[in-house]
């Protein structure tokens, strides 16, 4: 104990006594430098200085430099971002990006042509620091190991006390938020307030994520800059105080040794190239290229998932992250420069691989279209926010040499699909044309008694929610509409319809005051447990009581929970309304609510994404002119073997059922009602041969498939669109169009573009 105490005291003494080499730029010197460059007449066209935000506690400006051939104007050019400093003690990155500014403004004569090409074809953004408060703490000598900003907190909780609570030793700084834990992507997994560091490094409290995502204005400034500029590439400079992560290039991401981002093939190749351009301090080896494995609100993961930018976190220097030798500082800067230049060259394919597909999307009149979703099927995933065209109609995708399938989508336009081939010899440029659809006005005539009425619209690709008292436009085509009353105290059955929008519509929704059946989300005895470990507490139904749900122990399988049979006889409409929040692993895990009758599933809704911030309304519904007798509600939770999130919490779940004489659309003047298809049960059932199913009010092509009990398809037939009258589909099970089949249970699936039925029959071979 005595030895440890002496070592601790000596360590504190060394830290307290340390001063930084004057070669490092203080915040005041950075400000003066950037302002002085802004006054140089020769740089008027190529240098632009902006204040992109202010620090959280002391309101210090956060400055950003843009270098381009016409720097004051945003142009249709690739944009690259370099961030010098996030964490206060990590100051080498500041010097690296300042050196880049000098190089781009006044290059060596031999490289002037190269730099001129970069300025002509790129917009290069450089943020020396977005932690000015922390930089001041370090340069003032208060705590050269300080990491966070100076957000004011109290030892008794995350609220201000008017005192700068810090410890000059490593860790134990109560004030401040780790800015690289405050991004909203996977923020929930970051450190809570005053959380100890379990490692032997004991940097307690240093990684606090903040009170909520984006709570820090410094992080919000970087977010807004990123969303405004659609950066193609970025480098965020860091340094590793422990030395364990030093001299490494981190690429997003490798979670639990199993999960990678959709663009991983391109991202890791570029990460490898960056690492190969930086020589380690020992002068022998190069930096190491590795995957980031943590999930805790970091910038580079957010940049990629939210904007598509490939941002690389580079830990420069060694454990001696503030070397006090000018020679060593200069040597480090010199070794970092090739990586920065490489990334600029790669963006335009200048003497580097050029693999990229780009283009401009226009409408039929030649106008550029902003916010067109550009999907590369081979690089798509639910973890990604939509990749949209910018204000120039431009899209850019970094791709390895191969042929790719692109899809272009925008609300109000026909979808366009193309194939395009990327190669490393040149950037492939192509223009895309989208054809506008006809837009029609939708409005509702509502009873004055109802207040706060909402409408949801969904066609499987585009969806939204609006105030139902306001008219809005939908493009032609098939849409699901759900109109519901938000106001408390009303047990009103939501109005639900599948419609084909082919003219302006003024709709009168028929709200019925049907008392709902409350599904007992807190009553385990009411449900039939099929599989899993569902949690029933006093107020909610949960998939897990721990912070995260458990992963599956096999490749397949799901949890299932079923209600008892619910008598809905005499009804032709069923709606399940639920209030829930959910967070599952995108694409790999899922939650599902299904409605079942005696013939199988009649409706379902699946979620494979995340909505955890608040409880949201969800609706599962089905209308059928044939009516219903009894139904079940089934809940399913599917998981794979790796990567867990916070799961599913259901606050309320109500089932409405009722009968409407007319399931068409009741309308105002000038509108023809629309009727939708139905399918009767199979009859006779059981059957010794011929079965029949009545099809009514179908106006679209149908696909009819017959399956045996093993799930094998034994017959398929396609029917063209039919007139609105009733049609009877007949099928001879005895010979299946000349091929005998055995006795047993068979399922008939009837599928249209807007609706699907599954009917069951028993065949008794004579």
XYZ file of C-alpha atoms in Angstrom:
766
model
C 0.000 0.000 0.000
C 2.767 2.422 0.884
C 4.505 1.886 -2.474
C 1.288 2.485 -4.402
C 0.623 5.657 -2.452
C 4.111 7.034 -3.149
C 3.741 6.227 -6.852
C 0.358 7.969 -6.934
C 1.746 11.094 -5.286
C 4.729 11.158 -7.639
C 2.399 10.746 -10.629
C 0.269 13.676 -9.522
C 3.364 15.763 -9.020
C 4.581 15.035 -12.523
C 1.202 15.920 -14.016
C 0.798 19.117 -12.017
C 4.265 20.234 -12.985
C 3.933 19.523 -16.673
C 3.725 22.360 -19.171
C 3.124 21.956 -22.886
C 5.734 22.751 -25.476
C 5.094 26.193 -27.011
C 5.088 24.507 -30.437
C 1.487 23.492 -29.732
C -1.165 26.035 -30.682
C -3.280 27.426 -27.867
C -6.899 28.299 -28.568
C -5.982 31.990 -28.724
C -3.236 31.232 -31.241
C -5.580 29.121 -33.368
C -8.105 31.958 -33.462
C -5.429 34.478 -34.380
C -4.023 32.241 -37.105
C -7.375 31.532 -38.740
C -8.335 35.210 -38.630
C -4.987 36.290 -40.083
C -5.323 33.868 -43.000
C -8.771 35.293 -43.644
C -7.141 38.699 -44.182
C -4.661 37.547 -46.832
C -5.807 38.913 -50.188
C -4.182 36.060 -52.105
C -6.463 33.619 -50.302
C -9.734 35.481 -50.855
C -11.121 32.955 -53.332
C -9.758 29.770 -51.801
C -10.121 30.324 -48.039
C -13.405 30.689 -46.167
C -13.740 30.933 -42.372
C -16.963 30.167 -40.510
C -18.171 29.914 -36.946
C -20.212 26.710 -36.894
C -21.280 26.829 -33.246
C -20.345 27.671 -29.675
C -19.168 25.648 -26.710
C -21.624 24.456 -24.109
C -20.454 26.178 -20.937
C -18.307 29.181 -21.875
C -19.866 29.987 -25.256
C -16.518 29.879 -27.065
C -16.710 29.912 -30.876
C -16.068 26.728 -32.846
C -14.317 27.644 -36.075
C -14.246 25.795 -39.383
C -12.161 26.505 -42.474
C -13.248 25.655 -45.994
C -10.660 25.508 -48.767
C -11.729 25.272 -52.401
C -11.370 27.188 -55.654
C -14.531 29.160 -54.867
C -14.603 28.699 -51.126
C -17.343 31.178 -50.239
C -19.882 29.358 -52.434
C -21.256 25.849 -52.032
C -20.727 24.017 -55.315
C -21.450 20.602 -56.784
C -18.217 19.057 -55.551
C -17.225 16.249 -53.209
C -16.718 17.465 -49.656
C -14.149 16.119 -47.189
C -13.922 16.878 -43.450
C -10.882 16.846 -41.155
C -11.389 17.224 -37.391
C -8.246 18.000 -35.427
C -9.444 17.624 -31.861
C -12.352 16.248 -29.904
C -10.724 15.276 -26.588
C -8.922 18.056 -24.760
C -5.629 16.298 -24.009
C -5.254 14.931 -27.562
C -3.547 17.902 -29.174
C -1.413 16.370 -31.939
C -4.404 16.288 -34.287
C -4.748 20.065 -34.008
C -1.249 20.441 -35.389
C -1.908 17.899 -38.157
C -4.877 19.810 -39.570
C -3.201 23.215 -39.216
C -0.357 21.819 -41.297
C -2.948 20.684 -43.860
C -4.336 24.239 -44.030
C -0.857 25.616 -44.733
C -0.230 22.946 -47.373
C -3.480 23.586 -49.246
C -3.048 27.365 -49.209
C 0.646 27.536 -50.038
C 1.943 24.194 -51.341
C 5.556 23.462 -52.275
C 6.256 24.452 -55.865
C 6.590 20.841 -56.971
C 3.105 20.054 -55.630
C 1.293 23.235 -56.663
C -0.421 21.631 -59.652
C -1.593 18.708 -57.524
C -3.030 21.025 -54.866
C -4.675 23.188 -57.515
C -6.488 20.099 -58.832
C -7.679 19.313 -55.317
C -8.971 22.842 -54.779
C -10.752 22.821 -58.151
C -12.569 19.543 -57.530
C -13.168 19.423 -53.787
C -14.556 21.399 -50.889
C -12.201 20.674 -48.003
C -13.459 21.459 -44.506
C -11.101 21.626 -41.530
C -12.149 22.023 -37.875
C -9.012 22.449 -35.726
C -10.930 21.808 -32.493
C -14.523 21.425 -31.412
C -13.565 21.297 -27.746
C -12.231 24.821 -27.124
C -13.080 24.678 -23.413
C -11.082 21.520 -22.857
C -8.181 22.811 -24.941
C -7.961 25.835 -22.658
C -7.902 23.601 -19.564
C -4.965 21.638 -20.967
C -2.956 24.657 -22.108
C -3.568 26.467 -18.820
C -1.822 23.586 -17.055
C -4.837 22.910 -14.824
C -5.070 19.302 -15.990
C -3.054 18.152 -19.009
C -4.944 14.833 -18.868
C -8.341 16.535 -19.157
C -10.599 14.911 -21.773
C -14.083 16.417 -21.732
C -15.675 19.822 -22.193
C -16.521 21.919 -19.105
C -20.254 21.249 -18.786
C -20.989 22.187 -15.179
C -22.100 19.323 -12.941
C -22.187 18.673 -9.220
C -20.659 15.778 -7.244
C -24.183 14.979 -6.097
C -25.721 14.774 -9.566
C -25.749 15.944 -13.194
C -26.791 19.503 -12.439
C -24.700 22.682 -12.102
C -23.049 23.897 -8.920
C -21.064 26.832 -10.301
C -17.691 25.213 -9.550
C -15.208 23.661 -11.985
C -14.912 20.196 -10.415
C -11.801 18.532 -11.806
C -8.857 16.468 -10.623
C -5.390 17.237 -12.051
C -4.624 13.503 -12.099
C -5.991 11.114 -14.714
C -9.739 10.646 -14.315
C -12.074 11.729 -11.501
C -13.144 14.914 -13.314
C -16.773 15.423 -12.325
C -17.485 18.232 -14.755
C -17.680 17.709 -18.469
C -19.066 15.374 -21.128
C -17.031 13.140 -23.406
C -17.927 14.654 -26.773
C -17.178 11.376 -28.531
C -19.920 9.636 -26.549
C -22.668 12.201 -27.158
C -23.759 11.268 -30.696
C -27.161 9.625 -30.811
C -26.136 6.409 -32.587
C -25.871 3.768 -29.816
C -25.678 6.574 -27.250
C -27.523 4.472 -24.662
C -24.520 2.191 -24.196
C -22.169 4.983 -23.122
C -21.064 5.669 -19.544
C -23.540 7.170 -17.111
C -22.751 10.041 -14.756
C -19.728 9.376 -12.517
C -19.424 5.809 -13.778
C -16.109 4.274 -12.697
C -13.659 2.983 -15.279
C -13.355 -0.783 -14.666
C -10.011 -1.059 -16.437
C -6.687 -0.988 -14.629
C -6.149 2.453 -16.150
C -8.858 3.801 -13.799
C -9.839 6.863 -15.832
C -12.977 7.282 -13.733
C -15.773 9.553 -15.018
C -13.814 10.401 -18.190
C -16.281 8.836 -20.638
C -19.579 10.328 -19.491
C -22.038 10.347 -22.390
C -24.085 13.362 -21.261
C -27.666 13.709 -20.090
C -29.076 12.884 -23.525
C -27.908 12.558 -27.135
C -26.822 15.896 -28.611
C -26.897 17.537 -25.172
C -23.578 19.235 -25.963
C -23.611 22.194 -28.336
C -20.134 21.277 -29.586
C -21.416 17.926 -30.855
C -24.538 19.523 -32.301
C -22.294 21.899 -34.280
C -20.465 18.976 -35.907
C -23.770 17.209 -36.528
C -25.244 20.223 -38.293
C -22.106 20.724 -40.372
C -22.244 17.078 -41.445
C -25.939 17.117 -42.331
C -25.497 20.302 -44.345
C -22.523 19.134 -46.374
C -22.941 15.411 -47.136
C -19.267 14.663 -46.609
C -17.836 11.825 -48.659
C -14.848 11.118 -46.383
C -13.604 12.334 -43.021
C -10.718 11.871 -40.610
C -11.179 12.493 -36.888
C -7.809 12.713 -35.142
C -7.408 11.268 -31.652
C -4.576 9.989 -29.441
C -4.499 7.115 -26.943
C -3.298 8.131 -23.473
C -2.846 4.475 -22.438
C -0.965 3.602 -25.608
C -3.085 0.500 -26.074
C -4.850 1.943 -29.104
C -2.008 4.105 -30.400
C -1.048 4.276 -34.069
C -4.223 2.636 -35.320
C -6.844 3.510 -37.934
C -10.375 2.558 -36.842
C -13.032 1.675 -39.414
C -16.727 1.253 -38.560
C -17.526 -1.427 -37.340
C -17.172 -5.052 -36.189
C -19.650 -5.809 -33.434
C -19.170 -8.985 -31.404
C -16.867 -10.364 -34.098
C -19.897 -10.907 -36.341
C -21.673 -7.777 -37.576
C -20.335 -5.358 -40.171
C -21.757 -2.264 -41.921
C -23.205 -2.627 -45.436
C -20.291 -0.736 -47.059
C -17.608 -2.658 -45.200
C -15.848 -3.899 -48.345
C -15.113 -0.371 -49.500
C -14.548 1.104 -46.051
C -11.883 -1.339 -44.927
C -9.910 -1.101 -48.180
C -9.664 2.664 -47.733
C -8.884 2.229 -44.034
C -6.062 -0.142 -44.957
C -4.717 2.387 -47.455
C -4.791 5.197 -44.895
C -2.896 3.038 -42.404
C -0.308 2.097 -45.018
C 0.450 5.800 -45.619
C 1.423 6.541 -41.987
C 4.758 5.342 -40.620
C 4.864 4.582 -36.908
C 7.072 6.560 -34.572
C 9.603 3.701 -34.558
C 10.190 4.355 -38.267
C 9.840 0.668 -39.106
C 6.188 -0.326 -39.353
C 3.037 1.394 -40.569
C -0.133 2.151 -38.644
C -2.500 -0.768 -38.082
C -5.941 -0.845 -39.714
C -8.604 -2.364 -37.459
C -12.352 -2.341 -36.894
C -14.005 -0.371 -34.130
C -15.899 -2.770 -31.904
C -17.648 -0.587 -29.343
C -21.196 0.776 -29.471
C -21.362 3.940 -27.374
C -22.222 7.142 -29.225
C -19.031 7.707 -31.201
C -18.756 10.172 -34.064
C -17.395 7.904 -36.787
C -20.216 5.370 -36.413
C -22.824 8.149 -36.459
C -21.246 9.816 -39.500
C -21.541 6.597 -41.467
C -24.992 5.438 -40.326
C -26.641 8.865 -40.511
C -24.944 10.489 -43.512
C -23.051 7.809 -45.440
C -19.703 9.491 -44.814
C -16.742 7.158 -44.324
C -15.142 8.693 -41.244
C -11.936 7.183 -39.908
C -10.906 7.601 -36.282
C -7.110 7.698 -36.208
C -5.195 7.388 -32.945
C -2.031 9.323 -33.754
C 1.148 9.373 -31.717
C 1.976 7.034 -28.852
C 1.145 6.963 -25.144
C 3.320 10.067 -25.046
C 0.441 11.961 -26.563
C 1.918 15.409 -25.818
C 5.597 15.009 -26.777
C 7.707 17.902 -25.510
C 10.276 17.774 -28.295
C 9.749 20.104 -31.246
C 11.599 17.628 -33.411
C 9.244 14.824 -32.391
C 6.160 17.001 -32.872
C 7.285 17.989 -36.373
C 8.155 14.387 -37.190
C 4.687 13.221 -36.130
C 2.963 15.887 -38.233
C 5.084 14.999 -41.250
C 4.199 11.313 -40.922
C 0.460 12.062 -40.685
C 0.254 14.257 -43.784
C 0.300 11.468 -46.448
C -2.905 9.972 -45.025
C -4.727 13.293 -45.323
C -3.542 13.833 -48.892
C -4.439 10.254 -49.845
C -8.046 10.725 -48.737
C -8.359 13.884 -50.850
C -6.913 12.103 -53.877
C -9.184 9.075 -53.374
C -12.270 11.291 -53.401
C -11.596 12.340 -57.004
C -9.578 9.337 -58.178
C -6.410 11.372 -58.673
C -3.549 8.874 -59.031
C -5.526 6.582 -56.718
C -8.329 4.081 -57.139
C -11.345 5.908 -58.529
C -14.112 3.412 -57.739
C -17.202 5.616 -57.460
C -20.602 5.903 -59.125
C -22.138 9.355 -59.237
C -24.770 11.299 -61.112
C -27.549 13.872 -61.039
C -31.242 13.008 -60.751
C -33.689 15.154 -62.723
C -37.366 15.233 -63.563
C -38.835 15.308 -67.048
C -38.432 19.087 -67.281
C -34.725 18.887 -66.521
C -35.037 20.190 -62.951
C -32.636 18.653 -60.449
C -34.330 16.673 -57.690
C -33.199 16.925 -54.085
C -33.877 14.254 -51.445
C -34.197 11.370 -53.870
C -33.365 8.169 -52.012
C -30.544 6.351 -53.791
C -30.379 2.698 -52.829
C -27.583 0.349 -53.851
C -29.146 -3.055 -53.310
C -25.796 -4.739 -52.682
C -24.893 -2.141 -50.023
C -28.230 -1.572 -48.327
C -29.223 -2.116 -44.710
C -31.757 -0.958 -42.168
C -28.991 0.498 -39.992
C -28.501 3.216 -42.614
C -30.496 6.391 -42.890
C -31.655 6.960 -46.491
C -28.877 8.118 -48.808
C -30.432 11.083 -50.580
C -29.424 13.419 -53.373
C -28.225 16.878 -52.327
C -29.450 20.283 -53.485
C -27.628 19.780 -56.790
C -29.502 16.530 -57.396
C -26.156 14.789 -56.940
C -25.481 11.362 -55.471
C -22.077 9.790 -54.871
C -21.317 6.224 -53.815
C -17.826 4.859 -53.207
C -17.814 1.331 -54.656
C -15.345 -1.396 -55.492
C -15.127 -2.566 -59.116
C -18.308 -4.511 -59.895
C -21.819 -4.084 -61.296
C -24.463 -2.773 -58.903
C -28.241 -2.433 -58.863
C -29.427 1.095 -58.075
C -32.956 2.170 -57.173
C -34.069 5.807 -57.084
C -37.143 6.771 -55.062
C -38.894 10.021 -54.289
C -42.376 10.667 -52.982
C -44.570 11.601 -55.930
C -42.395 9.965 -58.608
C -42.166 6.607 -60.310
C -39.279 4.506 -59.030
C -36.348 4.111 -61.441
C -33.941 1.166 -61.381
C -30.624 0.904 -63.223
C -27.477 -1.187 -63.287
C -24.135 0.602 -63.173
C -20.560 -0.644 -63.163
C -17.808 0.841 -61.024
C -14.142 0.531 -61.905
C -10.928 1.879 -60.445
C -9.733 3.624 -63.590
C -12.348 6.408 -63.613
C -15.405 7.673 -61.754
C -18.591 6.504 -63.487
C -21.018 9.395 -64.026
C -24.625 8.898 -65.125
C -27.766 11.026 -65.131
C -31.085 9.669 -63.871
C -34.613 10.655 -64.914
C -37.611 10.295 -62.593
C -41.141 10.499 -63.970
C -43.621 12.371 -61.776
C -46.842 10.702 -60.720
C -50.185 12.467 -60.715
C -50.901 13.948 -57.296
C -54.400 14.017 -55.825
C -55.825 15.895 -52.871
C -57.113 13.864 -49.936
C -59.329 15.431 -47.289
C -61.629 14.179 -44.549
C -65.009 15.404 -43.368
C -64.869 14.930 -39.603
C -67.450 15.141 -36.858
C -66.933 18.308 -34.825
C -67.070 16.178 -31.664
C -63.740 14.582 -32.485
C -60.617 16.553 -31.705
C -56.982 15.742 -32.398
C -57.629 13.309 -35.217
C -54.612 11.886 -37.052
C -54.218 10.050 -40.338
C -51.461 7.573 -41.174
C -50.724 6.726 -44.799
C -48.503 3.917 -46.026
C -47.839 2.161 -49.323
C -45.010 -0.092 -48.184
C -42.327 2.384 -49.298
C -43.479 5.821 -48.188
C -45.375 6.529 -45.003
C -46.319 9.491 -42.894
C -48.698 10.905 -40.326
C -50.670 14.150 -40.500
C -53.456 16.117 -38.884
C -56.604 14.647 -40.431
C -58.281 18.067 -40.366
C -55.871 19.269 -43.060
C -56.017 18.376 -46.732
C -52.915 16.722 -48.145
C -51.719 15.191 -51.383
C -50.898 11.598 -52.240
C -49.514 10.312 -55.522
C -51.628 7.949 -57.573
C -51.555 4.316 -56.509
C -52.528 2.017 -53.662
C -52.383 3.278 -50.086
C -53.335 2.103 -46.608
C -55.088 4.773 -44.546
C -55.628 4.717 -40.784
C -57.567 7.576 -39.197
C -57.671 7.609 -35.407
C -58.618 9.866 -32.510
C -55.661 10.854 -30.327
C -57.676 12.597 -27.596
C -57.839 10.852 -24.235
C -61.141 9.481 -23.007
C -62.517 8.286 -26.358
C -62.863 4.589 -27.164
C -63.279 5.091 -30.873
C -62.456 2.373 -33.360
C -59.875 3.665 -35.863
C -61.105 3.932 -39.427
C -59.001 1.800 -41.767
C -59.075 1.297 -45.524
C -56.983 0.164 -48.454
C -57.662 2.576 -51.304
C -56.539 3.240 -54.826
C -55.867 6.951 -55.241
C -56.898 7.891 -58.765
C -58.700 11.208 -58.227
C -59.222 13.938 -55.621
C -60.997 12.433 -52.627
C -63.113 13.924 -49.875
C -63.682 11.069 -47.455
C -66.164 10.704 -44.608
C -64.637 8.211 -42.153
C -67.260 6.248 -40.251
C -66.041 6.301 -36.650
C -67.835 3.750 -34.520
C -67.929 3.925 -30.741
C -67.090 0.247 -30.279
C -65.787 -0.568 -26.814
C -62.363 -2.160 -27.187
C -61.238 -5.412 -25.644
C -58.239 -4.684 -23.459
C -55.566 -7.280 -24.072
C -54.048 -8.051 -20.698
C -50.481 -6.945 -21.127
C -49.834 -7.209 -17.382
C -51.745 -10.481 -16.870
C -49.622 -13.526 -17.652
C -52.531 -15.891 -16.944
C -54.523 -14.452 -19.851
C -51.889 -15.318 -22.462
C -50.714 -18.672 -23.753
C -46.937 -18.854 -23.564
C -45.699 -20.653 -26.669
C -42.004 -19.925 -26.164
C -39.657 -17.417 -24.581
C -39.298 -15.553 -21.300
C -41.765 -12.686 -21.588
C -41.952 -10.304 -18.625
C -45.316 -9.161 -17.236
C -45.008 -6.291 -14.820
C -47.687 -4.081 -13.326
C -47.864 -1.695 -16.262
C -46.104 -3.176 -19.310
C -45.366 -6.305 -21.241
C -41.611 -6.631 -21.792
C -39.219 -8.847 -23.677
C -36.551 -8.363 -21.022
C -36.128 -7.044 -17.499
C -32.402 -6.465 -17.910
C -31.057 -3.503 -19.844
C -30.572 -5.662 -22.965
C -32.431 -8.717 -24.194
C -30.585 -12.020 -24.402
C -29.444 -13.267 -27.785
C -30.674 -16.519 -29.244
C -28.645 -19.655 -28.666
C -29.298 -20.954 -32.182
C -29.530 -19.580 -35.691
C -33.312 -19.752 -35.827
C -36.269 -19.589 -33.491
C -38.381 -16.911 -31.873
C -40.397 -16.172 -28.781
C -44.152 -16.380 -29.205
C -47.081 -15.371 -27.060
C -50.710 -15.968 -28.048
C -53.968 -14.626 -26.722
C -56.889 -16.993 -26.175
C -59.525 -17.157 -28.883
C -61.488 -13.918 -28.923
C -65.084 -13.989 -30.130
C -65.540 -11.392 -32.871
C -68.517 -13.030 -34.592
C -70.619 -10.671 -36.637
C -67.630 -8.405 -37.351
C -66.097 -7.547 -40.682
C -63.492 -5.136 -39.291
C -60.740 -5.766 -36.747
C -58.188 -3.255 -35.464
C -55.510 -3.799 -32.830
C -54.260 -0.483 -31.462
C -51.117 -0.539 -29.366
C -48.774 1.887 -27.638
C -45.200 0.626 -27.546
C -41.510 1.395 -27.857
C -38.913 -0.900 -29.342
C -35.226 -1.215 -30.097
C -33.928 -4.285 -31.922
C -30.901 -4.959 -34.074
C -31.655 -3.656 -37.538
C -32.570 -6.362 -40.089
C -31.367 -9.249 -37.889
C -33.901 -9.108 -35.039
C -37.608 -8.344 -35.249
C -40.867 -7.945 -33.382
C -44.219 -8.857 -34.880
C -47.937 -8.690 -34.120
C -50.173 -11.091 -36.045
C -53.916 -11.669 -36.225
C -54.941 -15.311 -36.660
C -58.219 -16.998 -37.454
C -58.928 -20.722 -37.725
C -57.393 -20.743 -41.203
C -54.136 -19.075 -40.174
C -52.657 -15.588 -40.311
C -54.935 -12.869 -41.658
C -52.847 -9.767 -40.881
C -49.478 -8.855 -39.431
C -47.113 -5.980 -38.765
C -43.350 -6.394 -38.438
C -40.776 -3.963 -37.025
C -37.042 -4.455 -37.623
C -35.684 -1.093 -36.524
C -35.656 1.215 -33.518
C -38.057 3.686 -31.932
C -37.152 3.986 -28.266
C -37.428 7.692 -27.499
C -41.140 7.576 -26.723
C -44.195 5.368 -26.866
C -45.689 5.344 -30.366
C -48.997 4.159 -31.776
C -49.080 1.012 -33.857
C -52.029 -0.452 -35.742
C -52.677 -3.920 -37.127
C -55.937 -4.231 -38.985
C -57.949 -6.231 -41.475
C -61.282 -5.692 -43.215
C -63.129 -8.597 -44.875
C -66.643 -8.623 -46.307
C -66.812 -12.351 -45.498
C -66.630 -11.523 -41.801
C -64.846 -13.124 -38.880
C -65.778 -15.558 -36.114
C -62.907 -15.896 -33.660
C -59.365 -14.586 -33.739
C -56.138 -14.707 -31.792
C -53.469 -12.062 -31.339
C -49.933 -13.422 -31.570
C -46.775 -11.605 -30.467
C -43.405 -12.741 -31.831
C -39.861 -11.726 -30.997
C -37.087 -12.979 -33.263
C -33.385 -12.763 -32.365
C -30.152 -13.999 -33.809
C -27.040 -15.018 -31.881
C -25.214 -11.689 -31.584
C -25.750 -7.983 -30.782
C -28.622 -7.101 -28.468
C -30.567 -3.917 -27.779
C -33.226 -2.782 -25.306
C -36.023 -4.865 -26.767
C -39.765 -4.278 -26.738
C -42.070 -2.647 -24.210
C -45.839 -2.603 -24.743
C -47.742 -0.088 -22.645
C -51.249 -0.825 -23.915
C -52.963 -3.020 -26.473
C -56.651 -2.844 -27.378
C -58.651 -4.831 -29.895
C -61.591 -3.206 -31.666
C -64.032 -5.174 -33.770
C -67.289 -4.245 -35.410
C -69.477 -4.452 -38.455
C -69.915 -1.840 -41.153
C -72.622 -2.306 -43.719
C -70.405 -0.850 -46.410
C -66.632 -1.346 -46.419
C -66.239 0.967 -49.373
C -65.269 4.622 -49.042
C -68.008 7.019 -47.985
C -67.313 10.242 -49.762
C -68.330 13.764 -50.362
C -69.677 14.914 -53.715
C -67.929 13.961 -56.932
C -66.271 10.777 -55.697
C -67.002 7.170 -56.650
C -66.620 4.629 -53.821
C -63.808 2.096 -54.083
C -64.401 -1.547 -53.148
C -61.603 -3.969 -52.344
C -61.277 -7.749 -52.679
C -62.304 -10.577 -50.408
C -62.022 -14.362 -50.459
C -64.419 -16.827 -48.862
C -63.356 -19.928 -46.970
C -62.763 -23.065 -49.014
C -65.868 -25.224 -49.460
C -66.789 -28.002 -49.084
C -64.366 -28.616 -46.259
C -63.398 -31.443 -45.780
C -63.475 -32.287 -49.466
C -63.094 -35.486 -51.444
C -61.940 -33.613 -54.528
C -63.225 -30.318 -55.897
C -63.025 -27.234 -53.681
C -64.298 -23.716 -54.353
C -63.373 -20.253 -53.096
C -65.470 -17.195 -53.906
C -63.443 -14.158 -54.980
C -65.256 -10.841 -54.859
C -64.407 -7.255 -55.772
C -60.846 -7.927 -56.983
C -59.485 -5.406 -59.483
C -55.908 -6.592 -59.661
C -53.984 -9.681 -60.767
C -53.959 -12.530 -58.262
C -51.525 -15.317 -57.505
C -53.001 -18.507 -56.026
C -50.709 -21.160 -54.559
C -51.543 -24.479 -52.893
C -49.213 -25.921 -50.230
C -49.145 -29.223 -48.393
C -48.569 -29.536 -44.665
C -44.777 -29.617 -45.201
C -44.899 -26.190 -46.816
C -44.199 -27.573 -50.302
C -45.941 -25.786 -53.147
C -48.005 -28.296 -55.114
C -49.763 -25.871 -57.449
C -49.590 -22.259 -58.585
C -51.909 -20.228 -60.794
C -51.977 -16.567 -61.815
C -55.259 -14.785 -62.525
C -55.644 -11.536 -64.404
C -57.564 -8.652 -62.874
C -61.278 -9.375 -62.689
C -64.455 -7.354 -62.906
C -66.004 -6.306 -59.584
C -68.565 -9.153 -59.551
C -68.167 -12.406 -57.626
C -66.025 -15.086 -59.264
C -65.620 -18.659 -58.061
C -62.201 -20.286 -58.228
C -62.354 -24.083 -58.370
C -59.601 -26.616 -57.887
C -59.678 -30.408 -58.087
C -57.522 -31.748 -55.264
C -58.101 -35.325 -56.383
C -55.905 -35.090 -59.452
C -54.260 -31.651 -59.224
C -54.723 -31.068 -62.921
C -54.012 -34.714 -63.681
C -51.389 -35.445 -60.978
C -52.836 -37.270 -57.925
C -52.193 -35.898 -54.444
C -52.432 -37.620 -51.082
C -54.934 -37.032 -48.317
C -54.107 -34.379 -45.766
C -54.295 -30.700 -44.870
C -53.684 -28.139 -47.633
C -53.290 -24.370 -47.512
C -54.348 -22.003 -50.290
C -52.632 -18.617 -50.467
C -54.447 -15.907 -52.456
C -52.188 -12.901 -52.993
C -52.847 -9.542 -54.601
C -50.863 -6.337 -54.533
C -52.857 -4.971 -51.611
C -54.216 -7.976 -49.789
C -53.457 -11.589 -48.999
C -55.586 -14.453 -47.662
C -54.641 -17.931 -46.499
C -57.377 -20.566 -46.515
C -57.177 -24.121 -45.192
C -58.938 -27.275 -46.309
C -58.784 -30.997 -45.560
C -58.637 -33.414 -48.498
C -59.935 -36.950 -47.913
C -58.904 -39.038 -50.858
C -61.794 -41.406 -51.792
